[in-house]
Coordinates of C-alpha atoms in Angstrom, one line a residue:
Chain T
M24 CA -16.5 -9.8 10.2
S25 CA -19.0 -10.3 7.7
A26 CA -19.4 -6.6 6.8
I27 CA -17.5 -6.7 3.7
A28 CA -20.0 -6.1 1.1
E29 CA -17.9 -5.4 -2.0
E30 CA -16.6 -9.1 -2.5
T31 CA -15.5 -9.9 -5.8
V32 CA -13.2 -12.7 -7.1
A33 CA -9.5 -11.9 -6.7
A34 CA -7.6 -11.7 -10.0
P35 CA -4.9 -14.5 -10.0
P36 CA -1.6 -13.6 -11.5
R37 CA -2.2 -15.0 -15.1
R38 CA -5.2 -12.8 -15.5
R39 CA -3.0 -9.7 -14.6
L40 CA -0.7 -10.7 -17.5
R41 CA -3.6 -11.1 -19.9
L42 CA -4.9 -7.6 -18.7
A43 CA -1.5 -6.1 -19.4
L44 CA -1.7 -7.6 -23.0
W45 CA -5.1 -6.4 -23.5
L46 CA -4.2 -3.0 -22.4
L47 CA -1.3 -3.0 -25.0
T48 CA -3.5 -4.2 -27.8
R49 CA -6.0 -1.5 -27.0
S50 CA -3.6 1.1 -28.0
F51 CA -2.8 1.4 -31.7
S52 CA 0.4 3.4 -31.4
S53 CA 1.7 0.7 -28.6
M54 CA 0.8 -1.9 -31.0
L55 CA 2.6 -0.3 -34.0
G56 CA 5.5 0.2 -31.6
L57 CA 5.8 -3.6 -30.6
F58 CA 5.3 -4.5 -34.2
L59 CA 8.2 -2.4 -35.4
V60 CA 10.6 -3.5 -32.5
T61 CA 9.5 -7.1 -33.2
A62 CA 10.2 -6.6 -37.0
I63 CA 13.7 -5.0 -36.3
V64 CA 14.6 -7.8 -33.6
A65 CA 13.5 -10.6 -35.9
L66 CA 15.6 -9.0 -38.9
A67 CA 18.6 -8.8 -36.8
L68 CA 18.2 -12.4 -35.4
L69 CA 17.5 -13.9 -38.8
G70 CA 19.6 -11.4 -40.8
P71 CA 22.4 -13.8 -42.2
W72 CA 19.9 -16.4 -43.2
I73 CA 17.4 -14.3 -45.1
V74 CA 19.3 -11.7 -46.9
P75 CA 19.2 -12.2 -50.9
Y76 CA 22.9 -11.6 -51.2
P77 CA 25.0 -12.9 -48.3
D78 CA 28.2 -12.1 -50.1
D79 CA 27.5 -8.5 -50.1
V80 CA 27.5 -8.2 -46.4
Q81 CA 31.3 -7.4 -46.2
G82 CA 31.3 -5.3 -49.4
G83 CA 32.1 -7.3 -52.7
I84 CA 32.8 -5.3 -55.7
N85 CA 30.7 -5.9 -58.6
L86 CA 30.9 -2.6 -60.6
A87 CA 28.9 -3.8 -63.4
N88 CA 25.8 -3.9 -61.2
K89 CA 26.5 -0.6 -59.3
L90 CA 23.7 2.1 -58.6
Q91 CA 20.9 0.0 -59.8
P92 CA 17.4 1.4 -59.2
P93 CA 15.0 -0.8 -57.3
S94 CA 14.0 -3.8 -59.2
F95 CA 12.8 -7.3 -58.7
A96 CA 16.4 -8.6 -58.1
H97 CA 17.3 -5.8 -56.0
W98 CA 14.4 -4.7 -54.1
L99 CA 16.0 -1.5 -52.8
G100 CA 18.5 -1.1 -55.5
T101 CA 22.3 -1.3 -55.5
D102 CA 24.9 0.8 -54.1
E103 CA 28.1 2.5 -55.6
V104 CA 30.0 -0.9 -55.7
G105 CA 27.2 -3.0 -56.8
N106 CA 26.1 -4.3 -53.4
D107 CA 22.5 -5.2 -52.7
I108 CA 21.1 -2.4 -50.5
L109 CA 18.5 -4.5 -48.9
T110 CA 20.9 -7.0 -47.7
R111 CA 23.3 -4.4 -46.2
V112 CA 20.2 -2.6 -44.6
I113 CA 19.1 -5.9 -43.0
I114 CA 22.6 -6.9 -41.7
G115 CA 22.7 -3.1 -40.4
A116 CA 19.8 -3.7 -38.2
R117 CA 21.8 -6.2 -36.3
I118 CA 24.6 -3.7 -35.6
S119 CA 22.4 -0.8 -34.7
L120 CA 20.1 -3.0 -32.5
L121 CA 23.2 -4.5 -30.7
V122 CA 24.8 -0.9 -30.4
G123 CA 21.7 0.5 -29.1
I124 CA 20.9 -2.2 -26.5
G125 CA 24.5 -2.2 -25.4
I126 CA 24.8 1.5 -24.9
T127 CA 21.4 1.7 -23.0
V128 CA 22.1 -1.4 -20.7
A129 CA 25.5 -0.2 -19.9
A130 CA 24.5 3.2 -19.1
A131 CA 21.6 1.9 -17.0
I132 CA 24.1 -0.3 -15.1
I133 CA 26.4 2.6 -14.3
G134 CA 23.8 5.3 -13.8
V135 CA 21.0 3.4 -11.6
P136 CA 22.9 2.1 -8.7
L137 CA 24.8 5.5 -8.5
G138 CA 21.3 7.2 -8.7
I139 CA 19.8 5.0 -5.9
L140 CA 22.7 5.3 -3.7
A141 CA 22.5 9.1 -4.0
G142 CA 18.9 9.2 -3.4
L143 CA 18.8 6.9 -0.5
A144 CA 22.3 8.1 1.3
G145 CA 21.5 12.0 0.9
G146 CA 24.2 14.2 2.6
R147 CA 27.6 14.7 1.1
L148 CA 27.7 11.7 -0.9
R149 CA 24.6 12.5 -2.7
E150 CA 26.1 16.0 -3.4
V151 CA 29.3 14.5 -4.8
I152 CA 27.4 12.1 -7.1
M153 CA 24.8 14.7 -8.3
R154 CA 27.1 17.4 -9.0
F155 CA 29.3 15.1 -10.9
T156 CA 26.4 14.1 -12.8
D157 CA 25.4 17.5 -13.5
L158 CA 28.7 18.2 -14.9
F159 CA 28.3 15.6 -17.6
L160 CA 24.7 16.7 -18.4
S161 CA 25.7 20.4 -18.9
V162 CA 27.5 19.6 -22.0
P163 CA 25.1 18.5 -24.9
G164 CA 25.5 14.6 -25.2
L165 CA 26.3 14.2 -28.9
V166 CA 29.0 17.0 -28.8
L167 CA 30.8 15.4 -25.7
A168 CA 30.5 12.2 -27.6
I169 CA 32.1 13.7 -30.9
A170 CA 35.0 15.1 -28.8
L171 CA 35.3 11.6 -26.9
V172 CA 35.4 9.6 -30.1
A173 CA 37.9 12.2 -31.8
A174 CA 40.1 11.6 -28.8
L175 CA 39.8 7.9 -28.8
G176 CA 39.8 7.4 -32.4
P177 CA 37.0 6.5 -34.9
G178 CA 35.3 3.1 -34.8
I179 CA 32.3 1.3 -33.7
V180 CA 33.5 0.4 -30.4
N181 CA 34.9 3.7 -29.4
A182 CA 31.6 5.2 -30.6
M183 CA 29.8 3.0 -28.2
I184 CA 32.3 3.7 -25.2
A185 CA 31.7 7.4 -25.9
L186 CA 27.9 7.2 -26.0
I187 CA 27.9 5.1 -22.8
L188 CA 30.0 8.0 -21.3
V189 CA 27.6 10.5 -22.1
W190 CA 24.4 8.4 -21.4
W191 CA 24.7 7.2 -17.8
P192 CA 24.0 10.7 -16.1
G193 CA 20.4 10.7 -17.3
Y194 CA 19.9 7.3 -15.4
V195 CA 21.5 8.8 -12.2
R196 CA 18.9 11.6 -12.6
L197 CA 16.1 9.5 -13.0
A198 CA 16.9 6.9 -10.3
E199 CA 17.7 9.4 -7.7
A200 CA 14.6 11.3 -8.1
K201 CA 12.8 7.9 -7.9
A202 CA 14.9 6.8 -4.9
L203 CA 14.3 10.1 -3.1
S204 CA 10.6 10.0 -3.4
I205 CA 10.3 6.3 -2.3
R206 CA 12.7 6.8 0.6
D207 CA 10.0 8.9 2.5
E208 CA 7.0 6.6 1.6
A209 CA 5.2 5.1 4.7
Y210 CA 5.7 1.5 3.3
I211 CA 9.6 1.9 3.7
E212 CA 8.8 2.7 7.3
A213 CA 6.4 -0.3 7.5
A214 CA 9.2 -2.6 6.1
R215 CA 11.5 -1.3 8.8
V216 CA 8.8 -2.0 11.3
A217 CA 8.6 -5.6 10.2
G218 CA 12.3 -5.8 10.6
A219 CA 13.5 -5.7 7.1
S220 CA 17.3 -4.9 6.5
R221 CA 18.4 -2.2 4.3
A222 CA 19.4 -4.7 1.8
R223 CA 15.9 -6.1 1.8
I224 CA 14.3 -2.7 1.7
L225 CA 16.4 -2.0 -1.5
R226 CA 15.8 -5.1 -3.0
R227 CA 12.1 -5.8 -2.3
H228 CA 10.8 -2.1 -2.0
V229 CA 12.9 0.5 -3.6
L230 CA 14.0 -1.3 -6.8
P231 CA 10.6 -2.8 -7.8
N232 CA 8.9 0.6 -7.3
S233 CA 11.7 2.6 -9.4
I234 CA 11.9 -0.1 -12.1
S235 CA 9.0 1.0 -14.3
P236 CA 10.1 4.5 -15.3
L237 CA 13.6 3.0 -15.9
I238 CA 12.4 0.2 -18.3
V239 CA 10.3 3.1 -20.1
K240 CA 13.4 5.2 -20.4
M241 CA 15.5 2.5 -21.5
S242 CA 13.2 1.6 -24.4
M243 CA 13.0 5.2 -25.5
D244 CA 16.8 5.4 -25.2
I245 CA 17.6 2.5 -27.3
G246 CA 16.0 4.4 -30.1
Q247 CA 18.1 7.5 -29.3
A248 CA 21.1 5.5 -28.9
I249 CA 20.5 3.8 -32.4
L250 CA 20.0 7.4 -33.8
A251 CA 23.2 8.6 -32.1
V252 CA 25.3 5.8 -33.5
A253 CA 24.1 6.4 -36.9
S254 CA 24.9 10.3 -36.4
L255 CA 28.5 9.3 -35.6
G256 CA 28.6 7.0 -38.4
F257 CA 27.3 9.6 -40.9
I258 CA 30.0 12.2 -39.7
G259 CA 32.7 9.4 -40.1
L260 CA 33.4 8.8 -36.4
G261 CA 31.4 5.5 -36.1
A262 CA 31.4 2.5 -38.0
K263 CA 33.6 2.6 -41.0
P264 CA 32.7 1.6 -44.5
P265 CA 32.3 -1.1 -45.8
T266 CA 30.8 -2.1 -42.4
P267 CA 27.1 -2.0 -43.3
E268 CA 25.9 0.5 -40.6
W269 CA 23.1 2.6 -41.2
G270 CA 24.7 5.9 -40.5
A271 CA 27.9 5.0 -42.5
M272 CA 25.7 4.0 -45.3
I273 CA 23.8 7.4 -45.5
S274 CA 27.2 9.1 -45.4
I275 CA 28.4 7.7 -48.6
A276 CA 25.0 7.7 -50.1
R277 CA 24.9 11.5 -49.5
G278 CA 27.2 12.0 -52.4
Y279 CA 24.9 10.3 -54.6
M280 CA 21.6 12.3 -54.0
P281 CA 19.6 13.1 -55.6
D282 CA 19.8 11.0 -58.5
W283 CA 20.4 7.7 -56.7
W284 CA 18.1 8.6 -54.2
W285 CA 17.1 5.0 -53.0
Y286 CA 20.6 4.4 -51.8
A287 CA 20.1 7.1 -49.0
V288 CA 16.3 6.5 -48.6
A289 CA 16.8 2.7 -47.5
P290 CA 19.0 3.2 -44.3
G291 CA 17.2 6.5 -43.5
V292 CA 13.8 5.0 -43.4
F293 CA 15.1 2.0 -41.2
I294 CA 16.6 4.5 -38.8
Y295 CA 13.3 6.3 -38.7
L296 CA 11.3 3.1 -38.3
A297 CA 13.6 1.7 -35.5
V298 CA 13.6 5.0 -33.4
L299 CA 9.6 5.3 -33.8
G300 CA 9.2 1.7 -32.9
F301 CA 11.2 2.0 -29.8
N302 CA 9.5 5.3 -28.7
L303 CA 6.1 4.0 -29.3
L304 CA 6.9 0.9 -27.3
G305 CA 8.3 3.0 -24.3
D306 CA 5.0 5.2 -24.3
G307 CA 2.9 1.9 -24.4
L308 CA 5.1 0.4 -21.6
R309 CA 4.5 3.4 -19.2
D310 CA 0.7 2.9 -19.6
I311 CA 1.1 -0.7 -18.5
L312 CA 3.6 -0.6 -15.8
D313 CA 2.0 1.7 -13.5
P314 CA 0.2 -0.6 -11.2
R315 CA -2.6 1.7 -10.8
S316 CA -3.6 1.8 -14.5
N317 CA -4.8 -1.7 -14.6
R318 CA -8.2 -1.2 -12.9
G319 CA -10.4 -2.7 -15.7
Chain I
M3 CA 3.8 -8.9 36.5
T4 CA 4.7 -5.5 38.0
E5 CA 7.2 -4.3 35.3
P6 CA 5.2 -2.3 32.5
L7 CA 5.6 -3.5 29.0
L8 CA 6.9 -0.1 27.9
R9 CA 8.5 2.8 29.9
A10 CA 9.7 6.2 28.7
E11 CA 11.6 8.4 30.9
G12 CA 12.6 12.0 30.1
L13 CA 12.1 11.2 26.4
S14 CA 13.1 14.2 24.2
R15 CA 13.5 14.7 20.5
S16 CA 14.3 18.0 18.9
F17 CA 14.7 18.8 15.2
E18 CA 17.2 21.4 13.9
G19 CA 15.9 23.8 11.3
R20 CA 17.9 25.3 8.4
R21 CA 21.1 27.0 9.4
R22 CA 21.5 30.5 8.5
L23 CA 24.2 32.9 8.7
F24 CA 23.9 35.5 11.8
H25 CA 20.9 33.5 13.1
E26 CA 20.6 30.9 15.9
T27 CA 19.7 27.6 14.3
P28 CA 16.1 27.0 15.0
R29 CA 15.5 24.2 17.1
V30 CA 11.9 22.6 17.4
R31 CA 11.3 20.4 20.4
A32 CA 8.6 18.1 19.1
V33 CA 8.8 15.9 22.3
A34 CA 10.0 17.3 25.6
E35 CA 11.0 15.5 28.8
L36 CA 8.2 12.9 28.4
N37 CA 7.6 10.1 30.9
L38 CA 5.0 7.5 30.2
T39 CA 4.3 3.8 31.2
L40 CA 2.0 1.3 29.4
D41 CA 1.1 -1.9 31.1
R42 CA 0.8 -5.2 29.4
G43 CA -2.6 -5.9 27.8
T44 CA -3.8 -2.3 28.4
A45 CA -4.5 0.7 25.9
L46 CA -3.1 4.1 26.3
G47 CA -4.7 6.9 24.2
I48 CA -2.4 9.9 23.2
V49 CA -4.5 12.9 22.3
G50 CA -3.8 16.3 21.4
E51 CA -3.8 18.8 18.5
S52 CA -1.9 18.3 15.1
G53 CA 1.5 19.1 15.6
C54 CA 1.8 18.3 19.3
G55 CA 4.4 15.6 18.8
K56 CA 2.0 12.6 18.9
S57 CA 3.5 10.9 15.8
T58 CA 7.0 11.8 16.7
L59 CA 6.3 10.1 20.0
A60 CA 5.2 7.1 18.2
R61 CA 8.3 6.7 16.2
L62 CA 10.5 7.6 19.1
L63 CA 9.1 4.7 21.1
L64 CA 9.6 2.3 18.4
R65 CA 13.2 3.4 17.6
L66 CA 12.3 4.6 14.1
I67 CA 13.9 7.9 14.5
P68 CA 16.8 8.7 16.9
L69 CA 16.0 10.5 20.2
S70 CA 17.7 13.4 21.6
D71 CA 17.4 12.4 25.3
G72 CA 15.8 10.1 27.8
R73 CA 15.6 6.2 28.0
I74 CA 13.1 3.7 26.7
I75 CA 12.6 0.3 28.5
F76 CA 10.7 -2.3 26.9
D77 CA 9.8 -5.3 28.8
G78 CA 12.4 -4.5 31.3
R79 CA 15.2 -4.1 28.8
D80 CA 16.6 -0.8 28.1
I81 CA 16.4 -0.2 24.2
T82 CA 17.7 3.3 24.1
A83 CA 21.0 2.4 22.7
L84 CA 20.4 -0.4 20.5
D85 CA 21.3 0.0 16.9
E86 CA 19.1 -0.9 13.9
S87 CA 20.4 -4.4 13.8
A88 CA 20.0 -5.2 17.4
M89 CA 16.5 -3.7 17.3
R90 CA 15.4 -6.1 14.5
P91 CA 14.7 -9.3 16.6
L92 CA 12.7 -6.9 19.0
R93 CA 10.5 -5.6 16.1
R94 CA 8.6 -8.8 16.3
R95 CA 7.2 -7.6 19.6
M96 CA 6.3 -4.0 18.6
Q97 CA 4.5 -3.1 15.8
L98 CA 3.0 0.2 14.2
I99 CA -0.3 0.8 12.3
H100 CA 0.0 3.8 10.0
Q101 CA -2.3 6.6 9.6
N102 CA -2.9 6.2 6.0
P103 CA -3.1 2.7 5.0
S104 CA -2.9 3.4 1.1
A105 CA 0.8 4.8 1.9
A106 CA 1.7 2.1 4.4
L107 CA 1.3 -0.9 1.7
D108 CA 3.8 -1.4 -1.1
P109 CA 1.7 -0.8 -4.1
R110 CA 3.6 -3.8 -5.8
L111 CA 2.8 -6.4 -3.0
S112 CA -0.4 -8.2 -2.9
A113 CA -2.2 -8.4 0.2
E114 CA -0.8 -12.0 0.5
D115 CA 2.8 -10.6 0.1
A116 CA 2.2 -7.8 2.4
V117 CA 1.2 -9.9 5.4
A118 CA 3.8 -12.5 4.4
E119 CA 6.6 -10.2 4.4
P120 CA 7.3 -10.0 8.3
L121 CA 7.0 -13.7 8.6
R122 CA 9.5 -14.3 5.8
I123 CA 11.8 -11.7 7.3
H124 CA 12.0 -13.4 10.7
G125 CA 11.9 -16.7 9.1
V126 CA 8.8 -17.9 11.0
A127 CA 7.2 -19.8 8.4
S128 CA 7.6 -20.8 4.7
G129 CA 5.8 -22.7 1.9
Q130 CA 2.3 -23.8 2.6
A131 CA 2.5 -23.2 6.3
L132 CA 3.2 -19.6 5.4
R133 CA 0.3 -19.4 3.1
D134 CA -2.0 -21.0 5.6
R135 CA -0.9 -18.5 8.4
V136 CA -1.4 -15.4 6.1
A137 CA -4.8 -16.6 5.0
A138 CA -5.8 -17.1 8.7
L139 CA -4.4 -13.7 9.7
L140 CA -6.4 -12.2 7.0
A141 CA -9.5 -14.1 8.1
E142 CA -8.8 -13.0 11.6
V143 CA -9.3 -9.1 10.4
G144 CA -12.2 -10.1 8.4
L145 CA -10.8 -10.5 4.9
P146 CA -11.8 -13.8 3.2
S147 CA -9.3 -15.6 1.1
A148 CA -10.7 -14.0 -2.1
F149 CA -8.6 -11.0 -1.2
L150 CA -5.2 -12.8 -1.1
H151 CA -4.3 -11.9 -4.6
R152 CA -5.5 -8.2 -4.6
F153 CA -3.2 -5.3 -4.7
P154 CA -3.6 -2.2 -2.9
H155 CA -5.1 -0.2 -5.5
E156 CA -7.8 -2.9 -5.7
L157 CA -8.8 -2.5 -2.0
S158 CA -10.9 -0.1 -0.4
G159 CA -9.5 2.1 2.7
G160 CA -11.0 0.0 5.2
Q161 CA -9.8 -3.3 3.7
K162 CA -6.2 -1.7 3.3
Q163 CA -6.3 -1.0 6.9
R164 CA -7.3 -4.6 7.7
V165 CA -4.4 -5.9 5.6
C166 CA -2.1 -3.5 7.5
I167 CA -3.4 -4.8 10.9
A168 CA -3.1 -8.5 9.8
R169 CA 0.6 -7.5 8.7
A170 CA 1.2 -6.0 12.2
L171 CA -0.4 -9.1 14.0
A172 CA 1.7 -11.7 12.1
L173 CA 4.7 -11.7 14.3
E174 CA 2.3 -11.7 17.3
P175 CA 3.4 -8.5 18.9
D176 CA 2.9 -7.4 22.5
L177 CA 2.6 -3.9 21.7
L178 CA 0.9 -2.2 19.0
V179 CA 1.5 1.4 18.3
L180 CA -1.6 2.8 16.3
D181 CA -0.9 6.4 14.7
E182 CA -4.4 7.6 14.0
P183 CA -5.5 4.4 12.6
T184 CA -8.8 5.4 11.6
S185 CA -8.5 9.1 10.6
A186 CA -8.0 8.5 6.9
L187 CA -11.4 6.2 6.7
D188 CA -14.9 6.9 6.5
V189 CA -16.9 7.1 9.5
S190 CA -18.8 3.7 8.9
V191 CA -15.5 1.9 8.2
Q192 CA -13.9 3.5 11.2
A193 CA -16.4 1.8 13.5
Q194 CA -15.7 -1.5 11.8
I195 CA -11.9 -1.1 12.2
L196 CA -12.6 -0.1 15.8
D197 CA -14.5 -3.4 16.4
V198 CA -11.6 -5.4 14.9
L199 CA -9.1 -3.6 17.0
D200 CA -11.2 -4.2 20.1
A201 CA -11.8 -7.8 19.4
L202 CA -8.1 -8.3 18.8
R203 CA -7.0 -6.8 22.0
A204 CA -9.3 -9.1 24.0
R205 CA -8.3 -12.1 22.4
R206 CA -4.7 -11.7 22.1
G207 CA -4.0 -9.6 25.2
L208 CA -2.3 -6.7 23.1
A209 CA -1.1 -3.6 24.5
Y210 CA -2.3 -0.5 22.5
L211 CA -0.5 3.0 22.4
F212 CA -3.4 4.6 20.6
I213 CA -2.9 8.0 18.9
S214 CA -5.7 10.1 17.9
H215 CA -7.2 13.4 17.9
N216 CA -10.7 11.9 17.9
L217 CA -11.7 11.8 21.7
A218 CA -14.7 9.6 21.0
V219 CA -12.7 6.9 19.4
V220 CA -10.2 7.2 22.3
R221 CA -13.0 6.9 24.9
Q222 CA -14.2 3.7 23.3
V223 CA -10.8 2.0 22.9
C224 CA -8.7 3.0 25.8
E225 CA -8.5 2.7 29.6
R226 CA -5.8 5.5 30.0
V227 CA -5.4 8.6 28.3
A228 CA -2.6 11.2 28.2
V229 CA -3.2 14.6 26.7
M230 CA -0.2 16.2 24.9
Y231 CA 0.4 19.9 24.1
L232 CA 3.4 21.0 22.5
G233 CA 5.5 18.0 23.1
R234 CA 4.6 17.7 26.7
I235 CA 2.0 15.6 28.6
V236 CA -0.4 18.1 30.4
E237 CA -2.9 15.5 31.9
E238 CA -2.9 12.0 32.0
G239 CA -5.3 9.6 33.8
S240 CA -8.2 6.9 33.3
A241 CA -10.2 7.7 30.2
A242 CA -13.5 8.1 32.1
E243 CA -11.8 10.8 34.5
V244 CA -9.7 12.6 31.9
L245 CA -12.6 12.8 29.3
G246 CA -15.4 12.7 31.8
T247 CA -14.2 15.3 34.3
P248 CA -11.3 17.0 32.5
R249 CA -9.1 19.4 34.7
H250 CA -6.7 20.9 32.7
P251 CA -7.6 24.0 30.9
Y252 CA -6.3 22.6 27.6
T253 CA -8.2 19.2 28.0
R254 CA -11.3 21.0 28.8
A255 CA -10.8 23.3 25.5
L256 CA -10.3 20.0 23.4
L257 CA -13.6 18.4 24.8
E258 CA -15.4 21.7 24.3
S259 CA -14.3 21.8 20.7
V260 CA -15.9 18.6 20.1
P261 CA -19.0 19.6 17.9
R262 CA -22.2 18.3 19.3
L263 CA -25.8 18.1 17.6
G264 CA -28.5 20.4 18.8
A265 CA -26.1 22.4 21.2
N266 CA -25.6 26.1 20.9
Q267 CA -22.0 26.1 20.0
A268 CA -20.0 28.0 22.7
P269 CA -17.1 30.1 21.4
P270 CA -13.8 28.1 21.3
A271 CA -12.4 27.6 24.9
A272 CA -8.9 27.8 23.6
P273 CA -8.9 30.7 21.1
G274 CA -6.0 31.2 18.7
E275 CA -3.6 28.8 17.1
P276 CA -1.3 26.5 18.6
P277 CA 2.0 28.2 19.5
N278 CA 5.2 27.9 17.0
P279 CA 7.2 25.1 18.5
A280 CA 10.2 26.7 17.3
S281 CA 9.6 29.6 19.7
P282 CA 7.5 28.2 22.5
P283 CA 6.0 30.7 24.9
S284 CA 7.7 31.3 28.1
G285 CA 6.6 29.1 31.1
C286 CA 3.4 27.1 30.6
A287 CA 3.2 26.6 26.8
F288 CA -0.8 26.9 27.1
H289 CA -0.7 30.5 28.8
P290 CA -1.3 32.4 25.6
R291 CA -4.6 30.7 25.0
C292 CA -5.7 30.0 28.8
A293 CA -8.5 31.7 30.5
L294 CA -6.8 30.9 33.8
A295 CA -3.5 32.1 33.1
V296 CA -1.7 34.2 35.9
A297 CA 1.7 35.8 36.0
A298 CA 3.3 32.5 37.4
C299 CA 2.0 30.7 34.6
R300 CA 4.2 33.0 32.0
A301 CA 7.3 32.6 34.4
A302 CA 8.0 29.0 34.7
M303 CA 6.7 25.7 33.2
P304 CA 4.7 24.0 35.9
P305 CA 5.5 20.5 36.8
L306 CA 3.6 17.4 36.1
V307 CA 2.2 16.7 39.5
T308 CA 0.8 13.0 40.3
L309 CA -2.4 13.3 42.2
G310 CA -4.3 10.4 43.9
D311 CA -5.3 7.3 41.9
G312 CA -2.4 7.8 39.2
H313 CA -3.8 11.0 37.8
R314 CA -1.1 13.5 36.6
L315 CA -1.8 17.0 36.0
R316 CA 0.6 19.9 34.7
C317 CA -1.5 23.0 36.0
P318 CA -1.2 24.7 39.5
R319 CA -4.4 26.6 38.9
V320 CA -6.9 23.6 38.9
G321 CA -6.9 20.4 40.7

């Protein structure tokens, strides 16, 4: 057979990675998202070594220095007991990031296997799983989380548990929809014809083909979870002061508005940038992870 | 060898429709009491309109969907009752080519991985031996090694079908079931794929069950042809006879419906739509569209009668 005219050089795997990076660099919003997420992660990792006033992390009291406006010594000012706000906001990134990633990963670990099981099994098992999921989804997430934290008692760990409990159903929905559509694809039948076992079909065909919308959702959910934890902190159900958690900081700073505005603005801006970063990154990943998108 | 490679006896498959209160559950008989045999190294064409049960038949014979009734004997072995794991070793010997190569390839597997998958599953080869084998298979269907790392979206329809064929050949099957392998391709590419299939059969002694609604393609590839109408075979015989001197009114109608250049188009020989398979006509399923139908055709399903030289015909009004 020499009748193939459109012969070109095949793209080896490394070129494919370069192509993905190039696609990312082409979009300004994706790059902004990547930059913000990288910055937040760097702050979280390096936090304890780069903060200007490490002693202020656990809330030292230095009343002589309280509520200072932003200055060269305190770039973002000081709070009501004289702690450096920049120090506390940077350490707050650590907590928020850890909690955001923890909630999202735990929710995905619970939700994705259930969703794929429901989608592939069908029948009564699917009905049971999906109706149970609907039950959770029918109540607004944050309201349910507030009720759960109220029952468990306030605190950052309980807030996380409550948010995981309201977060997993979204992953069931997405994974089920994806598994349902993949189940009837001809390439699944082709794998059966090749002799693939159920486990192999699941591992090599269903999971890889459903993973990209899940990764996109996880990226966006990290931002949402950071916001949710901050919300719980703000209403006093999450991290307790003096833990430097963004939501809890705003909760206290609210009382010092508007005269000491910088106290509330600093954690607010960090929440905003973190959520924005993860959302933009999620959007960018969606474009890259679609295997059909990289025809150059 | 007298034992045919594949034999189906009384093969039936019905699908149940949605249950409704106070209504009988509708049942669709996609394939009904179908007998066929396929000898080693030969090609049997299955032709018929859309919805006549051709694709269902393919999946039944490969045990991809459960059958309602009947027996399937593959190489002298009754495979009717084998479960999924007992079928797995046999899958090496019977492979399927899908109608739409774009859907039949996992978008996340490169051509190399797609062809290597069956070899990996059955532990035939690994490492460099596996890579060499995959490259040789792709070369056999006319794809040079530059295509090894291409993903399906980087291949044309014909190239994808070549990858599918290479994948099906990887396990050196005896039987290849082809479910309209060219209908999703451009006409010029169709001819190339048919050449590949012809060459492979000659070289490897494969048996083809070739499902198509394209009579010209069937005539080129197959020695024997079976014509299906509403889940049943209405005529079967050598391709030259069935397509050259068709006897069953439905076969004639099929052949006359093929458009020809220059000829004045005769009105369709089988007017009307194929009947609803959920409520098939009484007697011969073709009688509402048949010019030769008489009262007896409406009363009872005519039997499939074997004439001389293995020609089978389900119509008492002709032959």
